[in-house]
Each structure stands twice: as C-alpha cells, then as structure tokens.
Amino acid sequence: MNSTIQFGFWNYVESGVMGKEAVRDWADLYCTLPMSFVFDPKIHKKTDMLEILDECEKYGMKLIICDRRTLFRTLKEVGEAAFTAGVKAAYDDFGHHPATFGFFVGDEPSFEEKDQFIRAFQIVKQHTPNLNNFGNLLPYWGGGSDYDMLVGAPEATHTEAVEEIIGKSGATLIGYDQYSQCLNEAHNRECGINSYFYVLDQYREITEKYGIPFYTSLLACGHWGYRTPTEDDIRWQIYTALAHGARGIIWFHLYQYEVGGSYVDLPLIGKDRLRTPTFEAIRRQQYIFNEFYREKLDPLRVTDVYHVGHLYDPNHRFCADDILQDVNGKFSYPTILTYYKHTETGEKWLSVVNAHQRLSNRITLKCQNGNEHTFWLACGEMKLINVKNL
C-alpha cells in the first residue's frame, strides 16, 4: 500500500448535503486521505459520490468511502449473504474509481462485536481487491498499569483482542482514536498525556509485528472533558504521534452540522462551510509538514522511541547509547528522542520533539564523538537530523 504519511478527518455528514465544492476545503486543508460523506444506496444518489471521487482525483487525493453496505454493524443487521451482496455492489459502484483508497468497515467495536468486526473485514477485503480498507479501534490500553482497575479487565485481554482483530481480519492498516492528551483543566492532564503515549507505543508494537501501519485519530474540536485544541495543540499532536510511529492522522472531526452535545470550534461550520480558526491552524500545520518534513519523514520508519524529562513508561527512559551521551534542555521539560531507519538507504536518522504542550525549550544533544548541537524548539516542534551529520 501507499507508505506516505496521510492526513484525513472523520466525516459524519450525509451524502448529498454538500456537493463537490466541499472537496476544495479538503485540498486547502492539505489533507491527502479524506473520508467521504456517509452513503446509503437506499436514500442517496450514486452520482453524488462519484462527483466527490472525480473531484478528489482532480486534487490528487484518495478517498476512504463510508458506505453503509460495508460497515460491520450492517453485517449483524442483514446477515452474511445480504452483507456480501452489498459489499459487492459497493465495489461495483465505487471500488474501480482511481481516487478510491478503500472502504470504511466501522468504528470502535466493543469486545462483544469483535468477531463481527473481523468477519466483516474479511468479507470486504475478499470482494474489494487492491483496496486498503479502514477500520477504527479504541485506545484499549488507556489506563496503563491501572487498566484492570479502570475497566475491569487486565491489559493482556485487550492486547490479545487487538492482535486477534489484526491477525484474522487481514487488515492492511488499522486506526484508533484518543483525545486524553487534550483534557481540560478539570481533569488529570498528566494521566491523560501518559495514556496517550502509552497507547501509541502499544499500537506501534502490535502493528509492527503484523507488518502494517497504524493511523491515529486526534482532537480537532472541544467537547465533553476535552478543551478546544489551540494551534500549539495541533502541532504537538502531529509530531508526538509521528515520533511514535503513526503513519496517518485522522482529525476528529471536520464539520459542525448541528448544535448541542458540547461540540465547539470545529474546523467547518454548517452548510456554508464557514472556516474557523481551528481550520486555519490545521491548514498551517499540515502545510508546514508538507513544506519542511514530508520529503524526509516519508521514507523513515521508527526503530526506537525514548523520553527525557517525563517518564510515562520506564522502558522508554533514554540512556546513553553509541551515538548520544546525553539529551538535556535548558528547562526540565519533556522531550522525545526517536531513531529511524531510512527504507531506501538504510541510513539512521533521529528526531527530537519538544513534548511540552505550551512552552519552548532549548535542547542540547551531547554526542559520543564530542560534538554538541543546541537548538530551540517550540512546543510540539520537531527537529529531524541525519545521524551522520551529528
């Protein structure tokens, strides 16, 4: 499958509510892998989806198609024979379009729905050759060592379930969502950040085992106990996720299509698609990624991740190695050090991310060869270095 880093978003708007003009917003946002409007062949027009696909092709984007015929909960509703027929029809309708990335199989299966999710994925994969279908899971390990107390099941149960889903489904990629990194001041923010990093590590470890990438769904709107993300939060989420091996970011979510439920400051509002400061923040940060990072990061794969200044997991505490003696900051803020391997040249790279969510830091790398490199990083900002240049 395409190994480039992808940017997309969740889309809950029904097909036909907005036309192909909406695709311009996705392109202006520098998204590469948007999600389609929700399509139901019983009530929506096939031509509306095809127009969206044509427009995505025009802008060089691939589309994750959200078609009710391919959702795993539809399998439960209609049975396997009818579900299979629906998947075949969806593929005939949209699967051959050059802008089709794959079909959406569903979101957040409970443990009781695990087998249903797996079977639906198997059927969709069987009948949609050459596509990369997408399903989204939960941040199952959210409590770390306290998870048994929090959810009544040991962590191993959740690890085994995710391994079973990936191993049996045949998925070529998997996603999950987590927003605890942006808890508001009424909640334990440190615990939320710890959970965020821990779950990133778990998904990277499991997906590496099965040789597939993972995408993570990150916060783009205030709701419930989560604050409205600032541009600092957007930057912080992008580079902390990439530094932990994520290969795609799916923003939650793009459109405010109703009021109520505490959802505020979404990137686009109403049928007129009014652009908010959140839209502009994501647009700028994804432009910056494309302009300054993409060419270097796309061919790199994470091999090791370490943290300095904030030890959410002792296994990720940085110690001196054959390249670096020490990593320290002018201020004792959290810092992420990541090593990568270049997929074409085999060269070793590293990145340094200032993991403080609000404050800049001056960071010094002390190298085993006697060199020192000092630089300032804004909150969430990444410095990317070829190890041979240290």
Short mmCIF file of C-alpha atoms in Angstrom, two decimals:
data_model
loop_
_atom_site.label_atom_id
_atom_site.label_comp_id
_atom_site.label_asym_id
_atom_site.label_seq_id
_atom_site.Cartn_x
_atom_site.Cartn_y
_atom_site.Cartn_z
CA MET A 1 0.00 0.00 0.00
CA ASN A 2 0.99 3.65 -0.27
CA SER A 3 3.52 4.22 2.52
CA THR A 4 3.33 8.01 2.62
CA ILE A 5 2.15 9.75 5.77
CA GLN A 6 -1.54 10.58 5.41
CA PHE A 7 -3.79 13.32 6.81
CA GLY A 8 -7.56 12.98 6.87
CA PHE A 9 -10.62 13.51 9.02
CA TRP A 10 -13.82 11.93 10.28
CA ASN A 11 -16.92 12.78 8.26
CA TYR A 12 -20.44 12.20 9.57
CA VAL A 13 -22.36 14.35 7.06
CA GLU A 14 -24.87 12.52 4.87
CA SER A 15 -24.13 12.25 1.15
CA GLY A 16 -25.83 14.95 -0.91
CA VAL A 17 -25.95 17.57 1.83
CA MET A 18 -22.82 19.15 0.36
CA GLY A 19 -21.58 18.90 -3.19
CA LYS A 20 -18.21 18.53 -4.85
CA GLU A 21 -17.30 22.11 -3.86
CA ALA A 22 -16.56 20.72 -0.39
CA VAL A 23 -13.52 18.91 -1.78
CA ARG A 24 -11.78 22.26 -2.25
CA ASP A 25 -11.85 22.68 1.53
CA TRP A 26 -10.14 19.31 1.94
CA ALA A 27 -7.46 20.29 -0.53
CA ASP A 28 -6.98 23.70 1.11
CA LEU A 29 -6.52 21.85 4.41
CA TYR A 30 -3.66 19.87 2.81
CA CYS A 31 -5.43 16.60 3.50
CA THR A 32 -4.30 13.60 1.48
CA LEU A 33 -6.81 10.97 2.63
CA PRO A 34 -10.26 12.45 3.40
CA MET A 35 -13.29 10.39 4.42
CA SER A 36 -16.37 10.60 2.20
CA PHE A 37 -19.82 11.75 3.15
CA VAL A 38 -21.93 8.86 4.51
CA PHE A 39 -23.57 6.97 1.64
CA ASP A 40 -26.70 4.82 1.84
CA PRO A 41 -27.91 3.47 -1.53
CA LYS A 42 -31.50 3.41 -0.26
CA ILE A 43 -31.65 7.20 0.11
CA HIS A 44 -28.63 8.73 -1.64
CA LYS A 45 -27.65 9.19 -5.28
CA LYS A 46 -24.68 7.29 -6.63
CA THR A 47 -23.80 10.26 -8.83
CA ASP A 48 -23.16 12.44 -5.76
CA MET A 49 -20.43 10.10 -4.53
CA LEU A 50 -18.95 9.75 -8.00
CA GLU A 51 -18.73 13.54 -8.30
CA ILE A 52 -16.83 13.65 -5.00
CA LEU A 53 -14.47 10.94 -6.25
CA ASP A 54 -13.90 12.81 -9.52
CA GLU A 55 -13.08 15.97 -7.61
CA CYS A 56 -10.70 14.11 -5.28
CA GLU A 57 -8.89 12.74 -8.32
CA LYS A 58 -8.61 16.30 -9.67
CA TYR A 59 -6.83 17.38 -6.47
CA GLY A 60 -4.66 14.28 -6.23
CA MET A 61 -6.40 12.87 -3.15
CA LYS A 62 -7.54 9.35 -2.34
CA LEU A 63 -10.87 8.82 -0.57
CA ILE A 64 -11.93 6.48 2.24
CA ILE A 65 -15.52 5.68 1.26
CA CYS A 66 -18.04 5.47 4.07
CA ASP A 67 -20.77 3.27 2.55
CA ARG A 68 -23.31 1.71 4.90
CA ARG A 69 -23.10 -1.51 2.91
CA THR A 70 -19.55 -2.18 4.13
CA LEU A 71 -19.98 -1.34 7.84
CA PHE A 72 -19.55 -4.22 10.28
CA ARG A 73 -22.76 -3.41 12.14
CA THR A 74 -24.63 -3.83 8.85
CA LEU A 75 -23.41 -7.45 8.87
CA LYS A 76 -25.24 -8.01 12.15
CA GLU A 77 -28.39 -6.34 10.83
CA VAL A 78 -28.74 -8.14 7.50
CA GLY A 79 -26.76 -11.39 7.76
CA GLU A 80 -23.75 -12.61 5.83
CA ALA A 81 -25.37 -13.31 2.47
CA ALA A 82 -27.03 -9.90 2.19
CA PHE A 83 -23.92 -8.17 3.57
CA THR A 84 -21.70 -9.85 0.98
CA ALA A 85 -24.07 -8.83 -1.81
CA GLY A 86 -23.99 -5.25 -0.53
CA VAL A 87 -20.19 -5.20 -0.41
CA LYS A 88 -20.02 -6.47 -4.00
CA ALA A 89 -22.46 -3.78 -5.10
CA ALA A 90 -20.50 -1.06 -3.28
CA TYR A 91 -17.32 -2.22 -5.01
CA ASP A 92 -19.06 -2.21 -8.39
CA ASP A 93 -20.34 1.31 -7.71
CA PHE A 94 -17.16 2.93 -6.37
CA GLY A 95 -14.30 0.47 -5.99
CA HIS A 96 -12.90 0.87 -9.50
CA HIS A 97 -12.56 4.65 -9.33
CA PRO A 98 -8.90 5.75 -9.37
CA ALA A 99 -9.50 8.04 -6.37
CA THR A 100 -10.83 5.23 -4.16
CA PHE A 101 -8.43 4.30 -1.36
CA GLY A 102 -10.72 1.78 0.29
CA PHE A 103 -13.96 1.30 2.18
CA PHE A 104 -14.65 2.11 5.82
CA VAL A 105 -15.53 -1.04 7.78
CA GLY A 106 -16.58 0.66 11.01
CA ASP A 107 -15.68 2.35 14.24
CA GLU A 108 -14.98 1.28 17.81
CA PRO A 109 -16.16 -2.34 18.00
CA SER A 110 -16.86 -3.46 21.54
CA PHE A 111 -15.37 -6.74 22.69
CA GLU A 112 -18.76 -8.34 22.12
CA GLU A 113 -18.58 -7.12 18.50
CA LYS A 114 -15.02 -8.28 17.88
CA ASP A 115 -15.88 -11.39 15.86
CA GLN A 116 -18.42 -9.47 13.81
CA PHE A 117 -15.83 -6.78 13.03
CA ILE A 118 -13.29 -9.40 11.97
CA ARG A 119 -15.76 -11.24 9.73
CA ALA A 120 -16.93 -8.03 8.08
CA PHE A 121 -13.33 -7.02 7.39
CA GLN A 122 -12.64 -10.43 5.87
CA ILE A 123 -15.64 -10.18 3.55
CA VAL A 124 -14.89 -6.62 2.50
CA LYS A 125 -11.26 -7.47 1.78
CA GLN A 126 -12.22 -10.57 -0.22
CA HIS A 127 -14.52 -8.64 -2.51
CA THR A 128 -12.56 -5.37 -2.90
CA PRO A 129 -9.26 -6.43 -4.48
CA ASN A 130 -6.37 -3.95 -4.47
CA LEU A 131 -8.06 -1.58 -1.98
CA ASN A 132 -6.88 -0.60 1.50
CA ASN A 133 -9.95 -0.79 3.69
CA PHE A 134 -10.00 1.02 7.01
CA GLY A 135 -11.38 0.20 10.44
CA ASN A 136 -11.00 2.12 13.68
CA LEU A 137 -10.48 0.75 17.19
CA LEU A 138 -10.41 2.14 20.71
CA PRO A 139 -7.44 3.19 22.90
CA TYR A 140 -7.81 -0.10 24.78
CA TRP A 141 -4.73 0.31 26.98
CA GLY A 142 -5.74 3.78 28.14
CA GLY A 143 -5.10 3.23 31.81
CA GLY A 144 -1.67 1.68 31.56
CA SER A 145 -0.89 -0.37 34.66
CA ASP A 146 -4.18 0.77 36.24
CA TYR A 147 -6.33 -0.53 33.40
CA ASP A 148 -7.66 -3.56 35.25
CA MET A 149 -8.96 -1.26 37.99
CA LEU A 150 -10.46 1.19 35.47
CA VAL A 151 -12.24 -1.17 33.10
CA GLY A 152 -12.46 -4.49 34.91
CA ALA A 153 -10.19 -6.45 32.57
CA PRO A 154 -6.43 -6.98 32.56
CA GLU A 155 -4.33 -5.31 29.90
CA ALA A 156 -3.39 -8.64 28.36
CA THR A 157 -7.04 -9.19 27.42
CA HIS A 158 -7.03 -6.03 25.32
CA THR A 159 -3.67 -6.79 23.73
CA GLU A 160 -4.89 -10.25 22.72
CA ALA A 161 -8.09 -8.78 21.26
CA VAL A 162 -6.27 -6.26 19.09
CA GLU A 163 -3.83 -8.92 17.92
CA GLU A 164 -6.76 -11.17 17.03
CA ILE A 165 -8.52 -8.38 15.12
CA ILE A 166 -5.42 -7.53 13.09
CA GLY A 167 -4.27 -11.12 12.63
CA LYS A 168 -7.61 -12.54 11.48
CA SER A 169 -9.13 -9.59 9.63
CA GLY A 170 -6.41 -9.29 7.02
CA ALA A 171 -6.40 -5.52 7.52
CA THR A 172 -3.66 -3.67 5.67
CA LEU A 173 -3.88 -0.82 8.17
CA ILE A 174 -5.75 -0.04 11.37
CA GLY A 175 -6.66 3.10 13.26
CA TYR A 176 -7.70 4.11 16.75
CA ASP A 177 -8.85 7.30 18.44
CA GLN A 178 -7.61 9.03 21.58
CA TYR A 179 -8.15 12.54 22.95
CA SER A 180 -6.93 12.31 26.55
CA GLN A 181 -3.87 14.33 25.53
CA CYS A 182 -6.18 17.39 25.42
CA LEU A 183 -8.12 17.07 28.66
CA ASN A 184 -9.32 20.34 30.14
CA GLU A 185 -8.19 21.72 33.49
CA ALA A 186 -10.88 19.87 35.45
CA HIS A 187 -9.20 16.55 34.71
CA ASN A 188 -5.88 14.86 35.40
CA ARG A 189 -3.97 16.12 32.37
CA GLU A 190 -0.75 14.33 33.23
CA CYS A 191 -2.55 11.00 33.37
CA GLY A 192 -4.19 11.80 30.03
CA ILE A 193 -0.83 12.51 28.40
CA ASN A 194 0.71 9.37 29.92
CA SER A 195 -2.13 7.32 28.47
CA TYR A 196 -1.72 8.96 25.06
CA PHE A 197 1.95 7.98 24.79
CA TYR A 198 1.42 4.52 26.21
CA VAL A 199 -1.29 3.66 23.69
CA LEU A 200 0.81 4.98 20.80
CA ASP A 201 3.53 2.56 21.89
CA GLN A 202 1.13 -0.38 22.09
CA TYR A 203 -0.30 0.15 18.62
CA ARG A 204 3.16 0.62 17.11
CA GLU A 205 4.40 -2.59 18.71
CA ILE A 206 1.45 -4.68 17.55
CA THR A 207 1.19 -3.26 14.03
CA GLU A 208 4.95 -3.70 13.50
CA LYS A 209 4.51 -7.35 14.45
CA TYR A 210 1.97 -7.76 11.64
CA GLY A 211 3.76 -5.51 9.18
CA ILE A 212 1.02 -2.91 8.77
CA PRO A 213 0.85 0.84 9.53
CA PHE A 214 -1.42 2.44 12.08
CA TYR A 215 -3.29 5.73 11.94
CA THR A 216 -4.37 7.69 14.99
CA SER A 217 -7.43 9.88 15.35
CA LEU A 218 -6.54 13.14 17.13
CA LEU A 219 -8.54 16.04 18.51
CA ALA A 220 -9.79 18.93 16.34
CA CYS A 221 -12.72 20.18 18.43
CA GLY A 222 -13.65 20.89 22.02
CA HIS A 223 -16.26 18.57 23.54
CA TRP A 224 -17.08 16.75 26.78
CA GLY A 225 -13.99 16.95 29.02
CA TYR A 226 -11.65 17.98 26.19
CA ARG A 227 -10.53 21.52 25.53
CA THR A 228 -10.67 23.21 22.16
CA PRO A 229 -7.22 22.50 20.70
CA THR A 230 -5.05 25.52 20.01
CA GLU A 231 -2.56 25.64 17.15
CA ASP A 232 0.08 24.59 19.68
CA ASP A 233 -2.06 21.52 20.45
CA ILE A 234 -2.42 20.73 16.75
CA ARG A 235 1.36 20.91 16.23
CA TRP A 236 2.01 18.91 19.40
CA GLN A 237 -0.40 16.14 18.38
CA ILE A 238 1.05 15.83 14.86
CA TYR A 239 4.70 15.48 15.81
CA THR A 240 4.32 13.48 19.00
CA ALA A 241 2.22 10.96 17.04
CA LEU A 242 4.67 10.79 14.13
CA ALA A 243 7.59 10.46 16.54
CA HIS A 244 5.89 7.36 17.95
CA GLY A 245 5.44 5.73 14.56
CA ALA A 246 1.95 6.77 13.42
CA ARG A 247 1.70 6.87 9.62
CA GLY A 248 -1.61 8.69 9.41
CA ILE A 249 -3.62 11.27 11.35
CA ILE A 250 -7.41 11.38 11.16
CA TRP A 251 -8.81 14.55 12.76
CA PHE A 252 -11.93 14.33 14.92
CA HIS A 253 -13.74 15.86 13.33
CA LEU A 254 -14.32 18.31 10.46
CA TYR A 255 -17.92 19.53 10.27
CA GLN A 256 -20.27 21.13 12.77
CA TYR A 257 -23.60 20.12 11.26
CA GLU A 258 -25.74 20.57 14.39
CA VAL A 259 -25.59 22.20 17.82
CA GLY A 260 -25.80 20.55 21.21
CA GLY A 261 -23.64 17.90 22.81
CA SER A 262 -20.89 20.41 23.74
CA TYR A 263 -19.07 20.20 20.38
CA VAL A 264 -17.50 23.58 19.62
CA ASP A 265 -14.92 25.24 17.38
CA LEU A 266 -14.94 22.58 14.66
CA PRO A 267 -12.97 23.46 11.52
CA LEU A 268 -16.03 23.95 9.27
CA ILE A 269 -19.50 25.09 10.34
CA GLY A 270 -22.83 24.46 8.63
CA LYS A 271 -23.81 24.01 5.01
CA ASP A 272 -21.91 27.18 4.11
CA ARG A 273 -18.73 25.60 5.48
CA LEU A 274 -17.59 28.62 7.45
CA ARG A 275 -13.90 28.27 8.24
CA THR A 276 -12.91 28.66 11.89
CA PRO A 277 -9.52 29.36 13.50
CA THR A 278 -9.21 25.59 14.01
CA PHE A 279 -9.41 25.09 10.24
CA GLU A 280 -6.65 27.63 9.71
CA ALA A 281 -4.49 26.10 12.46
CA ILE A 282 -4.70 22.62 10.92
CA ARG A 283 -4.17 24.07 7.46
CA ARG A 284 -0.99 25.89 8.51
CA GLN A 285 0.44 22.94 10.40
CA GLN A 286 -0.24 20.47 7.59
CA TYR A 287 1.28 22.92 5.12
CA ILE A 288 4.36 23.18 7.33
CA PHE A 289 4.59 19.38 7.43
CA ASN A 290 4.40 19.15 3.63
CA GLU A 291 6.84 22.00 3.12
CA PHE A 292 9.55 21.11 5.64
CA TYR A 293 9.13 17.49 6.82
CA ARG A 294 7.33 15.23 4.35
CA GLU A 295 10.19 14.58 1.92
CA LYS A 296 12.45 13.48 4.77
CA LEU A 297 9.92 11.68 7.00
CA ASP A 298 8.02 9.67 4.41
CA PRO A 299 10.85 7.14 3.82
CA LEU A 300 11.76 6.85 7.52
CA ARG A 301 10.49 4.13 9.86
CA VAL A 302 10.69 4.35 13.64
CA THR A 303 13.04 1.88 15.32
CA ASP A 304 13.26 3.24 18.89
CA VAL A 305 11.50 5.90 20.96
CA TYR A 306 12.85 7.45 24.18
CA HIS A 307 11.68 10.17 26.53
CA VAL A 308 13.59 12.61 28.68
CA GLY A 309 12.13 14.71 31.47
CA HIS A 310 8.81 12.88 31.72
CA LEU A 311 8.85 9.11 32.19
CA TYR A 312 5.37 7.82 31.41
CA ASP A 313 6.95 4.37 30.97
CA PRO A 314 10.37 3.40 32.41
CA ASN A 315 11.01 1.25 29.33
CA HIS A 316 11.27 4.44 27.29
CA ARG A 317 13.76 6.25 29.51
CA PHE A 318 16.69 7.49 27.44
CA CYS A 319 20.15 6.31 28.44
CA ALA A 320 23.48 7.00 26.74
CA ASP A 321 24.00 4.93 23.58
CA ASP A 322 26.65 4.64 20.87
CA ILE A 323 25.52 7.95 19.31
CA LEU A 324 24.49 10.24 22.17
CA GLN A 325 25.93 10.75 25.64
CA ASP A 326 23.08 12.93 26.83
CA VAL A 327 19.97 14.90 25.85
CA ASN A 328 19.09 17.83 28.04
CA GLY A 329 17.13 21.03 27.93
CA LYS A 330 17.62 24.50 29.32
CA PHE A 331 14.36 23.79 31.15
CA SER A 332 13.37 20.42 32.57
CA TYR A 333 10.51 19.89 30.11
CA PRO A 334 9.61 16.57 28.47
CA THR A 335 11.50 15.73 25.29
CA ILE A 336 11.05 12.85 22.82
CA LEU A 337 14.04 11.28 21.08
CA THR A 338 13.23 8.94 18.18
CA TYR A 339 15.54 6.87 15.98
CA TYR A 340 14.56 5.92 12.42
CA LYS A 341 15.85 3.76 9.58
CA HIS A 342 15.64 5.06 6.01
CA THR A 343 13.78 2.47 3.92
CA GLU A 344 15.90 3.07 0.80
CA THR A 345 19.39 3.95 2.02
CA GLY A 346 19.38 2.22 5.40
CA GLU A 347 20.74 5.40 6.98
CA LYS A 348 19.96 6.16 10.60
CA TRP A 349 18.06 9.35 11.44
CA LEU A 350 16.81 10.84 14.65
CA SER A 351 14.19 13.37 15.64
CA VAL A 352 13.85 15.50 18.73
CA VAL A 353 10.40 16.76 19.74
CA ASN A 354 9.71 19.26 22.50
CA ALA A 355 6.87 17.46 24.27
CA HIS A 356 5.81 20.38 26.45
CA GLN A 357 2.34 21.47 25.38
CA ARG A 358 2.78 25.21 25.94
CA LEU A 359 6.42 26.27 26.33
CA SER A 360 9.54 26.38 24.14
CA ASN A 361 12.80 24.80 25.20
CA ARG A 362 16.47 24.98 24.23
CA ILE A 363 17.74 21.43 23.80
CA THR A 364 21.33 20.20 23.64
CA LEU A 365 22.49 16.89 22.18
CA LYS A 366 25.86 15.75 23.53
CA CYS A 367 27.34 13.26 21.09
CA GLN A 368 29.77 10.42 21.72
CA ASN A 369 32.13 11.94 19.12
CA GLY A 370 32.47 15.06 21.27
CA ASN A 371 30.18 17.30 19.21
CA GLU A 372 27.31 19.23 20.71
CA HIS A 373 24.20 20.51 18.91
CA THR A 374 21.96 23.09 20.57
CA PHE A 375 18.66 24.39 19.20
CA TRP A 376 15.36 25.88 20.32
CA LEU A 377 12.07 24.09 19.69
CA ALA A 378 8.56 25.43 20.10
CA CYS A 379 6.05 23.26 21.94
CA GLY A 380 5.42 20.18 19.83
CA GLU A 381 8.05 21.17 17.26
CA MET A 382 10.30 18.53 15.69
CA LYS A 383 13.99 18.68 14.76
CA LEU A 384 14.93 15.99 12.23
CA ILE A 385 18.62 15.02 11.80
CA ASN A 386 20.58 12.52 9.75
CA VAL A 387 22.83 10.79 12.32
CA LYS A 388 25.86 11.07 10.03
CA ASN A 389 25.64 14.86 10.45
CA LEU A 390 25.95 14.81 14.25
#
